[in-house]
mmCIF file of N, CA and C in Angstrom:
data_model
loop_
_atom_site.group_PDB
_atom_site.id
_atom_site.type_symbol
_atom_site.label_atom_id
_atom_site.label_comp_id
_atom_site.label_asym_id
_atom_site.label_seq_id
_atom_site.Cartn_x
_atom_site.Cartn_y
_atom_site.Cartn_z
ATOM 1 N N MET A 48 -2.270 -11.116 -0.635
ATOM 2 C CA MET A 48 -2.619 -10.658 -2.090
ATOM 3 C C MET A 48 -2.455 -9.183 -2.175
ATOM 4 N N ALA A 49 -1.939 -8.740 -3.451
ATOM 5 C CA ALA A 49 -1.784 -7.407 -3.665
ATOM 6 C C ALA A 49 -2.980 -6.407 -3.676
ATOM 7 N N LEU A 50 -4.218 -7.161 -4.079
ATOM 8 C CA LEU A 50 -5.537 -6.440 -4.066
ATOM 9 C C LEU A 50 -5.916 -5.974 -2.744
ATOM 10 N N ALA A 51 -5.717 -7.098 -1.882
ATOM 11 C CA ALA A 51 -6.140 -6.746 -0.279
ATOM 12 C C ALA A 51 -5.277 -5.676 0.110
ATOM 13 N N GLU A 52 -3.923 -5.609 -0.218
ATOM 14 C CA GLU A 52 -3.050 -4.574 0.347
ATOM 15 C C GLU A 52 -3.553 -3.078 -0.205
ATOM 16 N N ILE A 53 -3.911 -3.226 -1.463
ATOM 17 C CA ILE A 53 -4.369 -1.895 -2.190
ATOM 18 C C ILE A 53 -5.637 -1.491 -1.261
ATOM 19 N N ALA A 54 -6.465 -2.435 -1.162
ATOM 20 C CA ALA A 54 -7.797 -1.949 -0.642
ATOM 21 C C ALA A 54 -7.405 -1.373 0.802
ATOM 22 N N GLY A 55 -6.417 -2.010 1.553
ATOM 23 C CA GLY A 55 -6.166 -1.517 2.955
ATOM 24 C C GLY A 55 -5.667 -0.227 3.037
ATOM 25 N N ASP A 56 -4.685 0.024 1.721
ATOM 26 C CA ASP A 56 -4.362 1.397 1.732
ATOM 27 C C ASP A 56 -5.562 2.509 1.482
ATOM 28 N N ALA A 57 -6.257 2.188 0.609
ATOM 29 C CA ALA A 57 -7.458 2.902 0.323
ATOM 30 C C ALA A 57 -8.029 3.240 1.648
ATOM 31 N N ARG A 58 -8.394 2.305 2.347
ATOM 32 C CA ARG A 58 -9.114 2.218 3.660
ATOM 33 C C ARG A 58 -8.249 3.206 4.652
ATOM 34 N N GLU A 59 -7.233 3.274 4.807
ATOM 35 C CA GLU A 59 -6.237 4.152 5.514
ATOM 36 C C GLU A 59 -6.365 5.378 5.238
ATOM 37 N N LEU A 60 -6.202 5.730 3.840
ATOM 38 C CA LEU A 60 -6.373 7.040 3.300
ATOM 39 C C LEU A 60 -7.512 7.684 3.653
ATOM 40 N N ARG A 61 -8.661 7.337 3.487
ATOM 41 C CA ARG A 61 -10.058 7.525 3.694
ATOM 42 C C ARG A 61 -10.327 7.981 5.153
ATOM 43 N N PHE A 62 -9.826 6.979 5.928
ATOM 44 C CA PHE A 62 -9.975 7.510 7.373
ATOM 45 C C PHE A 62 -8.988 8.405 8.084
ATOM 46 N N GLY A 63 -7.852 8.460 7.229
ATOM 47 C CA GLY A 63 -6.704 9.587 7.645
ATOM 48 C C GLY A 63 -7.216 11.024 7.108
ATOM 49 N N LEU A 64 -7.996 10.757 5.869
ATOM 50 C CA LEU A 64 -8.272 12.096 5.433
ATOM 51 C C LEU A 64 -9.582 12.552 6.129
ATOM 52 N N SER A 65 -10.367 11.895 6.648
ATOM 53 C CA SER A 65 -11.569 12.109 7.683
ATOM 54 C C SER A 65 -11.250 13.020 8.772
ATOM 55 N N SER A 66 -10.191 12.609 9.362
ATOM 56 C CA SER A 66 -9.847 13.230 10.467
ATOM 57 C C SER A 66 -8.955 14.381 10.285
ATOM 58 N N VAL A 67 -8.189 14.511 9.311
ATOM 59 C CA VAL A 67 -7.482 15.813 8.798
ATOM 60 C C VAL A 67 -8.551 16.740 8.343
ATOM 61 N N THR A 68 -9.295 16.376 7.449
ATOM 62 C CA THR A 68 -10.321 17.266 6.746
ATOM 63 C C THR A 68 -10.936 18.054 7.737
ATOM 64 N N GLY A 69 -11.507 17.277 9.027
ATOM 65 C CA GLY A 69 -12.373 18.238 9.856
ATOM 66 C C GLY A 69 -11.558 19.153 10.626
ATOM 67 N N VAL A 70 -10.375 18.945 10.915
ATOM 68 C CA VAL A 70 -9.314 19.943 11.473
ATOM 69 C C VAL A 70 -9.183 21.153 10.452
ATOM 70 N N ALA A 71 -8.895 20.726 9.275
ATOM 71 C CA ALA A 71 -8.384 21.768 8.279
ATOM 72 C C ALA A 71 -9.640 22.781 8.073
ATOM 73 N N THR A 72 -10.876 21.952 8.010
ATOM 74 C CA THR A 72 -11.927 22.883 7.665
ATOM 75 C C THR A 72 -12.505 23.798 8.715
ATOM 76 N N ALA A 73 -12.470 23.166 9.860
ATOM 77 C CA ALA A 73 -12.741 24.006 11.102
ATOM 78 C C ALA A 73 -11.833 25.296 11.212
ATOM 79 N N SER A 74 -10.578 24.926 11.178
ATOM 80 C CA SER A 74 -9.495 25.997 11.526
ATOM 81 C C SER A 74 -9.618 27.191 10.233
ATOM 82 N N SER A 75 -9.885 26.683 8.966
ATOM 83 C CA SER A 75 -10.001 27.472 7.940
ATOM 84 C C SER A 75 -11.596 28.387 7.946
ATOM 85 N N SER A 76 -12.366 27.897 8.193
ATOM 86 C CA SER A 76 -13.533 28.383 8.431
ATOM 87 C C SER A 76 -13.588 29.353 9.605
ATOM 88 N N GLY A 77 -12.802 29.206 10.664
ATOM 89 C CA GLY A 77 -12.724 30.237 11.744
ATOM 90 C C GLY A 77 -11.918 31.416 11.279
ATOM 91 N N ALA A 78 -10.964 31.004 10.764
ATOM 92 C CA ALA A 78 -9.901 31.928 10.066
ATOM 93 C C ALA A 78 -10.612 32.946 9.113
ATOM 94 N N ALA A 79 -11.507 32.243 8.110
ATOM 95 C CA ALA A 79 -12.113 33.186 7.331
ATOM 96 C C ALA A 79 -13.033 34.108 8.063
ATOM 97 N N ALA A 80 -13.991 33.839 9.060
ATOM 98 C CA ALA A 80 -14.788 34.531 9.687
ATOM 99 C C ALA A 80 -14.028 35.502 10.238
ATOM 100 N N ASP A 81 -12.716 35.293 10.862
ATOM 101 C CA ASP A 81 -12.182 36.376 11.507
ATOM 102 C C ASP A 81 -11.614 37.482 10.499
ATOM 103 N N LEU A 82 -11.131 36.896 9.392
ATOM 104 C CA LEU A 82 -10.776 37.960 8.383
ATOM 105 C C LEU A 82 -12.029 38.794 7.987
ATOM 106 N N ARG A 83 -13.205 38.077 7.747
ATOM 107 C CA ARG A 83 -14.303 38.849 7.177
ATOM 108 C C ARG A 83 -15.020 39.917 8.393
ATOM 109 N N ALA A 84 -14.721 39.604 9.403
ATOM 110 C CA ALA A 84 -14.897 40.347 10.803
ATOM 111 C C ALA A 84 -13.886 41.644 10.787
ATOM 112 N N ALA A 85 -12.857 41.351 10.418
ATOM 113 C CA ALA A 85 -11.716 42.576 10.395
ATOM 114 C C ALA A 85 -11.989 43.409 9.310
ATOM 115 N N GLY A 86 -12.840 43.125 8.505
ATOM 116 C CA GLY A 86 -12.927 43.782 7.117
ATOM 117 C C GLY A 86 -12.015 43.440 5.929
ATOM 118 N N LEU A 87 -11.383 42.356 5.888
ATOM 119 C CA LEU A 87 -10.448 41.808 4.920
ATOM 120 C C LEU A 87 -11.335 41.162 3.872
ATOM 121 N N SER A 88 -11.217 41.520 2.609
ATOM 122 C CA SER A 88 -11.899 40.763 1.506
ATOM 123 C C SER A 88 -11.360 39.326 1.406
ATOM 124 N N SER A 89 -10.299 38.986 1.992
ATOM 125 C CA SER A 89 -9.563 37.643 1.750
ATOM 126 C C SER A 89 -10.330 36.620 2.592
ATOM 127 N N GLY A 90 -11.021 37.192 3.506
ATOM 128 C CA GLY A 90 -11.940 36.395 4.209
ATOM 129 C C GLY A 90 -12.950 35.578 3.381
ATOM 130 N N SER A 91 -13.452 36.172 2.472
ATOM 131 C CA SER A 91 -14.609 35.803 1.652
ATOM 132 C C SER A 91 -13.864 34.634 0.605
ATOM 133 N N ALA A 92 -12.599 35.004 0.269
ATOM 134 C CA ALA A 92 -11.864 34.177 -0.714
ATOM 135 C C ALA A 92 -11.387 32.750 -0.099
ATOM 136 N N LEU A 93 -11.033 32.719 1.233
ATOM 137 C CA LEU A 93 -10.597 31.755 2.147
ATOM 138 C C LEU A 93 -11.859 30.936 2.351
ATOM 139 N N SER A 94 -13.064 31.529 2.677
ATOM 140 C CA SER A 94 -14.284 30.838 2.771
ATOM 141 C C SER A 94 -14.691 29.922 1.730
ATOM 142 N N THR A 95 -14.302 30.596 0.581
ATOM 143 C CA THR A 95 -14.589 29.808 -0.612
ATOM 144 C C THR A 95 -13.919 28.738 -0.991
ATOM 145 N N ALA A 96 -12.567 28.843 -0.737
ATOM 146 C CA ALA A 96 -11.552 27.870 -0.883
ATOM 147 C C ALA A 96 -11.742 26.744 0.157
ATOM 148 N N THR A 97 -12.115 27.063 1.593
ATOM 149 C CA THR A 97 -12.368 26.301 2.480
ATOM 150 C C THR A 97 -13.674 25.141 2.111
ATOM 151 N N ASN A 98 -14.577 25.810 1.516
ATOM 152 C CA ASN A 98 -15.884 25.144 1.125
ATOM 153 C C ASN A 98 -15.386 24.040 -0.163
ATOM 154 N N ARG A 99 -14.509 24.681 -1.083
ATOM 155 C CA ARG A 99 -13.982 23.861 -2.098
ATOM 156 C C ARG A 99 -13.223 22.566 -1.575
ATOM 157 N N PHE A 100 -12.365 23.098 -0.584
ATOM 158 C CA PHE A 100 -11.383 21.884 -0.150
ATOM 159 C C PHE A 100 -12.409 20.726 0.609
ATOM 160 N N PHE A 101 -13.251 21.129 1.185
ATOM 161 C CA PHE A 101 -14.136 20.400 1.701
ATOM 162 C C PHE A 101 -14.907 19.449 0.931
ATOM 163 N N ARG A 102 -15.449 19.892 -0.073
ATOM 164 C CA ARG A 102 -16.294 19.025 -1.152
ATOM 165 C C ARG A 102 -15.212 18.235 -1.756
ATOM 166 N N LYS A 103 -14.191 18.659 -2.337
ATOM 167 C CA LYS A 103 -13.216 17.808 -2.774
ATOM 168 C C LYS A 103 -12.704 16.469 -1.979
ATOM 169 N N SER A 104 -12.607 16.895 -0.720
ATOM 170 C CA SER A 104 -11.936 15.889 0.192
ATOM 171 C C SER A 104 -13.229 14.838 0.614
ATOM 172 N N MET A 105 -14.308 15.192 0.449
ATOM 173 C CA MET A 105 -15.701 14.424 0.719
ATOM 174 C C MET A 105 -15.696 13.529 -0.591
ATOM 175 N N ASP A 106 -15.348 14.047 -1.826
ATOM 176 C CA ASP A 106 -15.454 13.553 -3.102
ATOM 177 C C ASP A 106 -14.203 12.215 -3.023
ATOM 178 N N LEU A 107 -12.825 12.610 -2.490
ATOM 179 C CA LEU A 107 -11.774 11.805 -2.529
ATOM 180 C C LEU A 107 -12.300 10.652 -1.557
ATOM 181 N N MET A 108 -12.478 10.912 -0.286
ATOM 182 C CA MET A 108 -12.956 9.860 0.773
ATOM 183 C C MET A 108 -13.977 8.829 0.041
ATOM 184 N N ALA A 109 -14.870 9.391 -0.699
ATOM 185 C CA ALA A 109 -15.989 8.627 -1.389
ATOM 186 C C ALA A 109 -15.343 7.767 -2.620
ATOM 187 N N ASP A 110 -14.196 8.241 -3.167
ATOM 188 C CA ASP A 110 -13.691 7.391 -4.054
ATOM 189 C C ASP A 110 -12.883 6.465 -3.544
ATOM 190 N N CYS A 111 -12.155 6.780 -2.483
ATOM 191 C CA CYS A 111 -11.200 5.663 -1.634
ATOM 192 C C CYS A 111 -12.167 4.695 -1.201
ATOM 193 N N GLN A 112 -13.368 4.916 -0.664
ATOM 194 C CA GLN A 112 -14.459 3.983 -0.557
ATOM 195 C C GLN A 112 -15.009 3.194 -1.448
ATOM 196 N N THR A 113 -15.119 3.699 -2.678
ATOM 197 C CA THR A 113 -15.494 2.972 -3.829
ATOM 198 C C THR A 113 -14.313 1.887 -4.157
ATOM 199 N N ILE A 114 -13.052 2.555 -4.015
ATOM 200 C CA ILE A 114 -11.895 1.433 -4.419
ATOM 201 C C ILE A 114 -11.734 0.440 -3.617
ATOM 202 N N GLU A 115 -11.964 0.727 -2.324
ATOM 203 C CA GLU A 115 -11.855 -0.122 -1.110
ATOM 204 C C GLU A 115 -12.874 -1.385 -1.336
ATOM 205 N N GLU A 116 -14.099 -1.004 -1.548
ATOM 206 C CA GLU A 116 -14.972 -1.936 -1.528
ATOM 207 C C GLU A 116 -14.966 -2.849 -2.715
ATOM 208 N N GLY A 117 -14.615 -1.966 -3.973
ATOM 209 C CA GLY A 117 -14.358 -2.790 -5.295
ATOM 210 C C GLY A 117 -13.482 -3.883 -5.044
ATOM 211 N N LEU A 118 -12.166 -3.730 -4.519
ATOM 212 C CA LEU A 118 -11.140 -4.624 -4.461
ATOM 213 C C LEU A 118 -11.575 -5.589 -3.486
ATOM 214 N N ASP A 119 -12.108 -5.369 -2.163
ATOM 215 C CA ASP A 119 -12.407 -6.210 -1.295
ATOM 216 C C ASP A 119 -13.355 -7.317 -2.168
ATOM 217 N N SER A 120 -14.632 -6.940 -2.843
ATOM 218 C CA SER A 120 -15.228 -7.747 -3.648
ATOM 219 C C SER A 120 -14.462 -8.743 -4.305
ATOM 220 N N SER A 121 -13.596 -8.055 -5.327
ATOM 221 C CA SER A 121 -12.612 -8.852 -6.158
ATOM 222 C C SER A 121 -11.856 -9.826 -5.499
ATOM 223 N N VAL A 122 -11.183 -9.464 -4.197
ATOM 224 C CA VAL A 122 -10.435 -10.467 -3.491
ATOM 225 C C VAL A 122 -11.401 -11.712 -3.150
ATOM 226 N N ILE A 123 -12.667 -11.424 -2.654
ATOM 227 C CA ILE A 123 -13.549 -12.512 -2.379
ATOM 228 C C ILE A 123 -14.057 -13.326 -3.489
ATOM 229 N N SER A 124 -14.210 -12.642 -4.510
ATOM 230 C CA SER A 124 -14.745 -13.224 -5.810
ATOM 231 C C SER A 124 -13.608 -14.103 -6.387
ATOM 232 N N HIS A 125 -12.282 -13.699 -6.415
ATOM 233 C CA HIS A 125 -11.172 -14.380 -6.956
ATOM 234 C C HIS A 125 -10.872 -15.614 -6.045
ATOM 235 N N THR A 126 -10.999 -15.495 -4.830
ATOM 236 C CA THR A 126 -10.802 -16.682 -3.963
ATOM 237 C C THR A 126 -11.772 -17.664 -3.849
ATOM 238 N N GLU A 127 -13.005 -17.354 -4.102
ATOM 239 C CA GLU A 127 -14.016 -18.254 -4.557
ATOM 240 C C GLU A 127 -13.928 -18.939 -5.845
ATOM 241 N N LEU A 128 -13.656 -18.346 -6.757
ATOM 242 C CA LEU A 128 -13.169 -18.920 -8.232
ATOM 243 C C LEU A 128 -12.020 -19.841 -7.943
ATOM 244 N N GLU A 129 -11.133 -19.456 -7.408
ATOM 245 C CA GLU A 129 -9.945 -20.252 -7.356
ATOM 246 C C GLU A 129 -10.223 -21.534 -6.484
ATOM 247 N N ALA A 130 -11.094 -21.502 -5.433
ATOM 248 C CA ALA A 130 -11.644 -22.790 -4.955
ATOM 249 C C ALA A 130 -12.312 -23.640 -5.612
ATOM 250 N N ASP A 131 -13.115 -23.102 -6.393
ATOM 251 C CA ASP A 131 -13.972 -23.472 -7.398
ATOM 252 C C ASP A 131 -13.356 -24.602 -8.335
ATOM 253 N N ILE A 132 -12.287 -23.766 -9.061
ATOM 254 C CA ILE A 132 -11.605 -24.442 -9.843
ATOM 255 C C ILE A 132 -10.644 -25.421 -9.457
ATOM 256 N N ALA A 133 -10.205 -25.242 -8.372
ATOM 257 C CA ALA A 133 -9.284 -26.239 -7.713
ATOM 258 C C ALA A 133 -10.508 -27.727 -7.389
ATOM 259 N N GLY A 134 -11.574 -27.317 -6.787
ATOM 260 C CA GLY A 134 -12.274 -28.503 -6.684
ATOM 261 C C GLY A 134 -12.770 -29.102 -7.841
ATOM 262 N N GLN A 135 -13.032 -28.245 -8.951
ATOM 263 C CA GLN A 135 -13.443 -29.231 -10.151
ATOM 264 C C GLN A 135 -12.227 -30.023 -10.749
ATOM 265 N N LEU A 136 -10.945 -29.348 -10.786
ATOM 266 C CA LEU A 136 -9.656 -30.203 -11.034
ATOM 267 C C LEU A 136 -9.575 -31.501 -10.250
ATOM 268 N N HIS A 137 -9.856 -31.248 -8.949
ATOM 269 C CA HIS A 137 -9.620 -32.526 -8.059
ATOM 270 C C HIS A 137 -10.793 -33.536 -8.365
ATOM 271 N N ARG A 138 -11.953 -33.157 -8.637
ATOM 272 C CA ARG A 138 -13.047 -33.953 -9.304
ATOM 273 C C ARG A 138 -12.957 -34.806 -10.556
ATOM 274 N N VAL A 139 -12.154 -33.966 -11.530
ATOM 275 C CA VAL A 139 -11.974 -34.495 -12.786
ATOM 276 C C VAL A 139 -10.829 -35.399 -12.643
ATOM 277 N N HIS A 140 -9.699 -35.196 -11.810
ATOM 278 C CA HIS A 140 -8.878 -36.010 -11.583
ATOM 279 C C HIS A 140 -9.300 -37.312 -11.222
ATOM 280 N N ALA A 141 -10.124 -37.289 -10.129
ATOM 281 C CA ALA A 141 -10.463 -38.402 -9.390
ATOM 282 C C ALA A 141 -11.271 -39.435 -10.229
ATOM 283 N N ALA A 142 -11.961 -38.715 -11.308
ATOM 284 C CA ALA A 142 -12.848 -39.529 -11.938
ATOM 285 C C ALA A 142 -12.123 -40.242 -13.375
ATOM 286 N N LEU A 143 -11.058 -39.765 -13.546
ATOM 287 C CA LEU A 143 -10.317 -40.191 -14.678
ATOM 288 C C LEU A 143 -9.515 -41.697 -14.158
ATOM 289 N N PRO A 144 -9.337 -42.532 -15.295
ATOM 290 C CA PRO A 144 -8.896 -43.961 -14.970
ATOM 291 C C PRO A 144 -7.343 -43.749 -14.408
ATOM 292 N N ILE A 145 -6.946 -44.804 -13.533
ATOM 293 C CA ILE A 145 -5.718 -44.785 -13.181
ATOM 294 C C ILE A 145 -4.787 -44.979 -14.288
ATOM 295 N N GLY A 146 -3.534 -44.420 -14.500
ATOM 296 C CA GLY A 146 -2.686 -44.586 -15.594
ATOM 297 C C GLY A 146 -3.026 -43.964 -16.953
ATOM 298 N N ASN A 147 -3.985 -42.900 -16.759
ATOM 299 C CA ASN A 147 -4.390 -42.063 -17.859
ATOM 300 C C ASN A 147 -3.286 -41.172 -18.046
ATOM 301 N N PRO A 148 -2.747 -41.400 -19.531
ATOM 302 C CA PRO A 148 -1.493 -40.600 -19.889
ATOM 303 C C PRO A 148 -1.484 -38.989 -19.524
ATOM 304 N N VAL A 149 -2.802 -38.478 -19.746
ATOM 305 C CA VAL A 149 -2.897 -37.102 -19.543
ATOM 306 C C VAL A 149 -2.641 -36.759 -18.040
ATOM 307 N N ILE A 150 -3.238 -37.442 -17.221
ATOM 308 C CA ILE A 150 -2.988 -37.233 -15.841
ATOM 309 C C ILE A 150 -1.588 -37.780 -15.336
ATOM 310 N N ALA A 151 -0.992 -38.826 -15.704
ATOM 311 C CA ALA A 151 0.506 -39.201 -15.659
ATOM 312 C C ALA A 151 1.093 -38.227 -15.805
ATOM 313 N N ALA A 152 0.913 -37.436 -16.905
ATOM 314 C CA ALA A 152 2.082 -36.344 -17.516
ATOM 315 C C ALA A 152 1.884 -35.317 -16.389
ATOM 316 N N LEU A 153 0.879 -34.990 -15.740
ATOM 317 C CA LEU A 153 0.809 -33.973 -14.665
ATOM 318 C C LEU A 153 1.492 -34.348 -13.299
ATOM 319 N N GLU A 154 1.409 -35.473 -12.887
ATOM 320 C CA GLU A 154 2.146 -36.093 -11.838
ATOM 321 C C GLU A 154 3.397 -36.198 -11.720
ATOM 322 N N PRO A 155 4.079 -35.928 -10.835
ATOM 323 C CA PRO A 155 5.493 -36.143 -10.720
ATOM 324 C C PRO A 155 5.876 -37.788 -10.967
ATOM 325 N N GLY A 156 6.907 -37.924 -11.499
ATOM 326 C CA GLY A 156 7.327 -39.458 -11.844
ATOM 327 C C GLY A 156 8.687 -39.292 -12.369
ATOM 328 N N PRO A 157 8.945 -40.522 -13.183
ATOM 329 C CA PRO A 157 10.304 -40.443 -13.861
ATOM 330 C C PRO A 157 10.332 -39.722 -15.068
ATOM 331 N N PRO A 158 11.495 -39.446 -15.671
ATOM 332 C CA PRO A 158 11.569 -38.640 -16.702
ATOM 333 C C PRO A 158 10.690 -39.271 -17.951
ATOM 334 N N ALA A 159 10.502 -38.569 -18.906
ATOM 335 C CA ALA A 159 10.144 -39.089 -20.239
ATOM 336 C C ALA A 159 10.716 -39.968 -20.672
ATOM 337 N N THR A 160 10.137 -40.776 -21.504
ATOM 338 C CA THR A 160 10.763 -42.146 -22.068
ATOM 339 C C THR A 160 10.491 -42.040 -23.606
ATOM 340 N N ASP A 161 11.575 -42.523 -24.515
ATOM 341 C CA ASP A 161 11.032 -42.720 -26.040
ATOM 342 C C ASP A 161 9.836 -43.561 -26.181
ATOM 343 N N ILE A 162 9.279 -43.434 -27.380
ATOM 344 C CA ILE A 162 8.166 -44.382 -27.631
ATOM 345 C C ILE A 162 8.735 -44.659 -28.917
ATOM 346 N N THR A 163 8.605 -46.221 -28.977
ATOM 347 C CA THR A 163 9.011 -46.714 -30.595
ATOM 348 C C THR A 163 7.630 -47.161 -31.167
ATOM 349 N N GLY A 164 7.763 -46.895 -32.424
ATOM 350 C CA GLY A 164 6.438 -46.953 -33.081
ATOM 351 C C GLY A 164 6.855 -46.755 -34.565
ATOM 352 N N MET A 165 6.058 -45.912 -35.198
ATOM 353 C CA MET A 165 5.980 -45.943 -36.601
ATOM 354 C C MET A 165 7.240 -44.876 -37.075
ATOM 355 N N TRP A 166 7.487 -43.945 -35.892
ATOM 356 C CA TRP A 166 8.690 -43.186 -36.209
ATOM 357 C C TRP A 166 10.117 -43.721 -35.676
ATOM 358 N N GLY A 167 10.060 -44.640 -35.061
ATOM 359 C CA GLY A 167 11.251 -45.121 -34.445
ATOM 360 C C GLY A 167 11.667 -44.046 -33.222
ATOM 361 N N THR A 168 13.186 -44.298 -32.937
ATOM 362 C CA THR A 168 13.514 -43.376 -31.863
ATOM 363 C C THR A 168 14.603 -42.862 -32.575
ATOM 364 N N ALA A 169 15.425 -41.967 -31.687
ATOM 365 C CA ALA A 169 16.389 -41.321 -32.078
ATOM 366 C C ALA A 169 17.631 -42.330 -32.560
ATOM 367 N N ALA A 170 17.705 -43.189 -31.811
ATOM 368 C CA ALA A 170 18.776 -44.227 -31.671
ATOM 369 C C ALA A 170 18.918 -44.872 -33.180
ATOM 370 N N ASN A 171 17.630 -45.137 -33.820
ATOM 371 C CA ASN A 171 17.529 -45.920 -35.044
ATOM 372 C C ASN A 171 17.003 -44.741 -36.237
ATOM 373 N N GLY A 172 17.585 -43.431 -36.065
ATOM 374 C CA GLY A 172 17.120 -42.723 -37.258
ATOM 375 C C GLY A 172 15.900 -42.067 -37.186
ATOM 376 N N GLY A 173 15.069 -42.224 -36.476
ATOM 377 C CA GLY A 173 13.475 -41.686 -36.229
ATOM 378 C C GLY A 173 13.510 -40.685 -35.608
ATOM 379 N N ARG A 174 12.429 -39.755 -35.405
ATOM 380 C CA ARG A 174 12.202 -38.649 -34.897
ATOM 381 C C ARG A 174 11.786 -39.153 -33.262
ATOM 382 N N ASP A 175 12.472 -38.256 -32.379
ATOM 383 C CA ASP A 175 12.202 -38.540 -30.797
ATOM 384 C C ASP A 175 10.837 -38.207 -30.664
ATOM 385 N N ALA A 176 10.084 -39.249 -29.993
ATOM 386 C CA ALA A 176 8.792 -39.033 -29.470
ATOM 387 C C ALA A 176 9.031 -39.255 -27.805
ATOM 388 N N HIS A 177 8.302 -38.382 -27.046
ATOM 389 C CA HIS A 177 8.477 -38.374 -25.753
ATOM 390 C C HIS A 177 6.885 -38.319 -25.011
ATOM 391 N N LEU A 178 6.935 -39.087 -24.012
ATOM 392 C CA LEU A 178 5.719 -38.956 -23.099
ATOM 393 C C LEU A 178 5.868 -38.267 -21.846
#
């Protein structure tokens, strides 16, 4: 099912971001500290950028988790609904009398046949009527 695949992609992205974000944040924080220690003002700017990157990464991971959980829930719900509908259709089918034209039309069988009645058939000038 496509929803389950998308949920899996969101899960993979979330876990992939988690490992990469930790390494990037640690490296950038270390570099910012070294730049500040060397008296360079770019250290503060890098520190600000690192903090922003970390917050945005956490937001993205939270969004991926929300998507993943929502889609997983939808897949479960749709599966349950489909099973319920199929069960209801089987119960209705079993409750209807044999030879019911509504059910007969749904079941595989011989091709449709002409109905003779007040309209006649195409052979005698009337409209075609088929079951």
